[in-house]
Amino acid sequence: MQSAEAKFNKNSLLLALRRYSSAVSDMEHTILLPSLLRDVPSDEVWDCEAAEESCRDLHSNYLMLKAIRNTVESSLILLDDHKANNTALNKTLEPLLDTDPEALFRFHLRGLFSVMSDLTKKTQSLTVKYMDIIGVAN
């Protein structure tokens, strides 16, 4: 029987952050020639919907995933960026701001956990695509 603590640890945000960091480290160790990813189009929708047009290839995705990991590990966000994003976020989340603070915290925590899990999957997918490009069987 699984204890509640073991279940919590399996789904903890800290563990999700570690999984992502580990996946990016594996990606960096596997992808020895990132330039091979240049001009290889990404077949996933996630790559450029909210980002600039320059992330159309796998090389740009590789750089983006590394940059996100560096931000996650250093926890550095410019204060000006945070204020600008916070103002825009408050306008879209106004109905949620009147709710219980614990419910709001859980909402954001679940969202962050989901984002980190998706980034981990995308990092692993990019590593597999690189291995396919160079002809290495998994």
PDB file of N, CA and C in Angstrom, residues 66-77:
ATOM      1  N   LYS A  66      17.026  24.795 -23.076  1.00  0.00           N
ATOM      2  CA  LYS A  66      18.185  25.048 -22.211  1.00  0.00           C
ATOM      3  C   LYS A  66      18.016  26.357 -21.443  1.00  0.00           C
ATOM      4  N   ALA A  67      17.514  27.381 -22.103  1.00  0.00           N
ATOM      5  CA  ALA A  67      17.321  28.679 -21.457  1.00  0.00           C
ATOM      6  C   ALA A  67      16.289  28.589 -20.337  1.00  0.00           C
ATOM      7  N   ILE A  68      15.236  27.843 -20.573  1.00  0.00           N
ATOM      8  CA  ILE A  68      14.212  27.669 -19.541  1.00  0.00           C
ATOM      9  C   ILE A  68      14.811  26.949 -18.337  1.00  0.00           C
ATOM     10  N   ARG A  69      15.623  25.928 -18.599  1.00  0.00           N
ATOM     11  CA  ARG A  69      16.267  25.220 -17.487  1.00  0.00           C
ATOM     12  C   ARG A  69      17.157  26.155 -16.682  1.00  0.00           C
ATOM     13  N   ASN A  70      17.918  27.002 -17.367  1.00  0.00           N
ATOM     14  CA  ASN A  70      18.775  27.949 -16.654  1.00  0.00           C
ATOM     15  C   ASN A  70      17.958  28.903 -15.790  1.00  0.00           C
ATOM     16  N   THR A  71      16.821  29.348 -16.297  1.00  0.00           N
ATOM     17  CA  THR A  71      15.943  30.222 -15.518  1.00  0.00           C
ATOM     18  C   THR A  71      15.369  29.476 -14.323  1.00  0.00           C
ATOM     19  N   VAL A  72      14.959  28.241 -14.521  1.00  0.00           N
ATOM     20  CA  VAL A  72      14.399  27.443 -13.426  1.00  0.00           C
ATOM     21  C   VAL A  72      15.441  27.224 -12.339  1.00  0.00           C
ATOM     22  N   GLU A  73      16.664  26.905 -12.738  1.00  0.00           N
ATOM     23  CA  GLU A  73      17.698  26.620 -11.754  1.00  0.00           C
ATOM     24  C   GLU A  73      18.203  27.870 -11.045  1.00  0.00           C
ATOM     25  N   SER A  74      18.247  28.993 -11.746  1.00  0.00           N
ATOM     26  CA  SER A  74      18.763  30.210 -11.118  1.00  0.00           C
ATOM     27  C   SER A  74      17.663  31.013 -10.436  1.00  0.00           C
ATOM     28  N   SER A  75      16.425  30.767 -10.807  1.00  0.00           N
ATOM     29  CA  SER A  75      15.268  31.462 -10.244  1.00  0.00           C
ATOM     30  C   SER A  75      15.367  32.967 -10.410  1.00  0.00           C
ATOM     31  N   LEU A  76      16.026  33.402 -11.457  1.00  0.00           N
ATOM     32  CA  LEU A  76      16.184  34.835 -11.691  1.00  0.00           C
ATOM     33  C   LEU A  76      15.188  35.310 -12.736  1.00  0.00           C
ATOM     34  N   ILE A  77      14.340  36.223 -12.327  1.00  0.00           N
ATOM     35  CA  ILE A  77      13.406  36.857 -13.235  1.00  0.00           C
ATOM     36  C   ILE A  77      13.545  38.349 -13.013  1.00  0.00           C
TER      37      ILE A  77
END
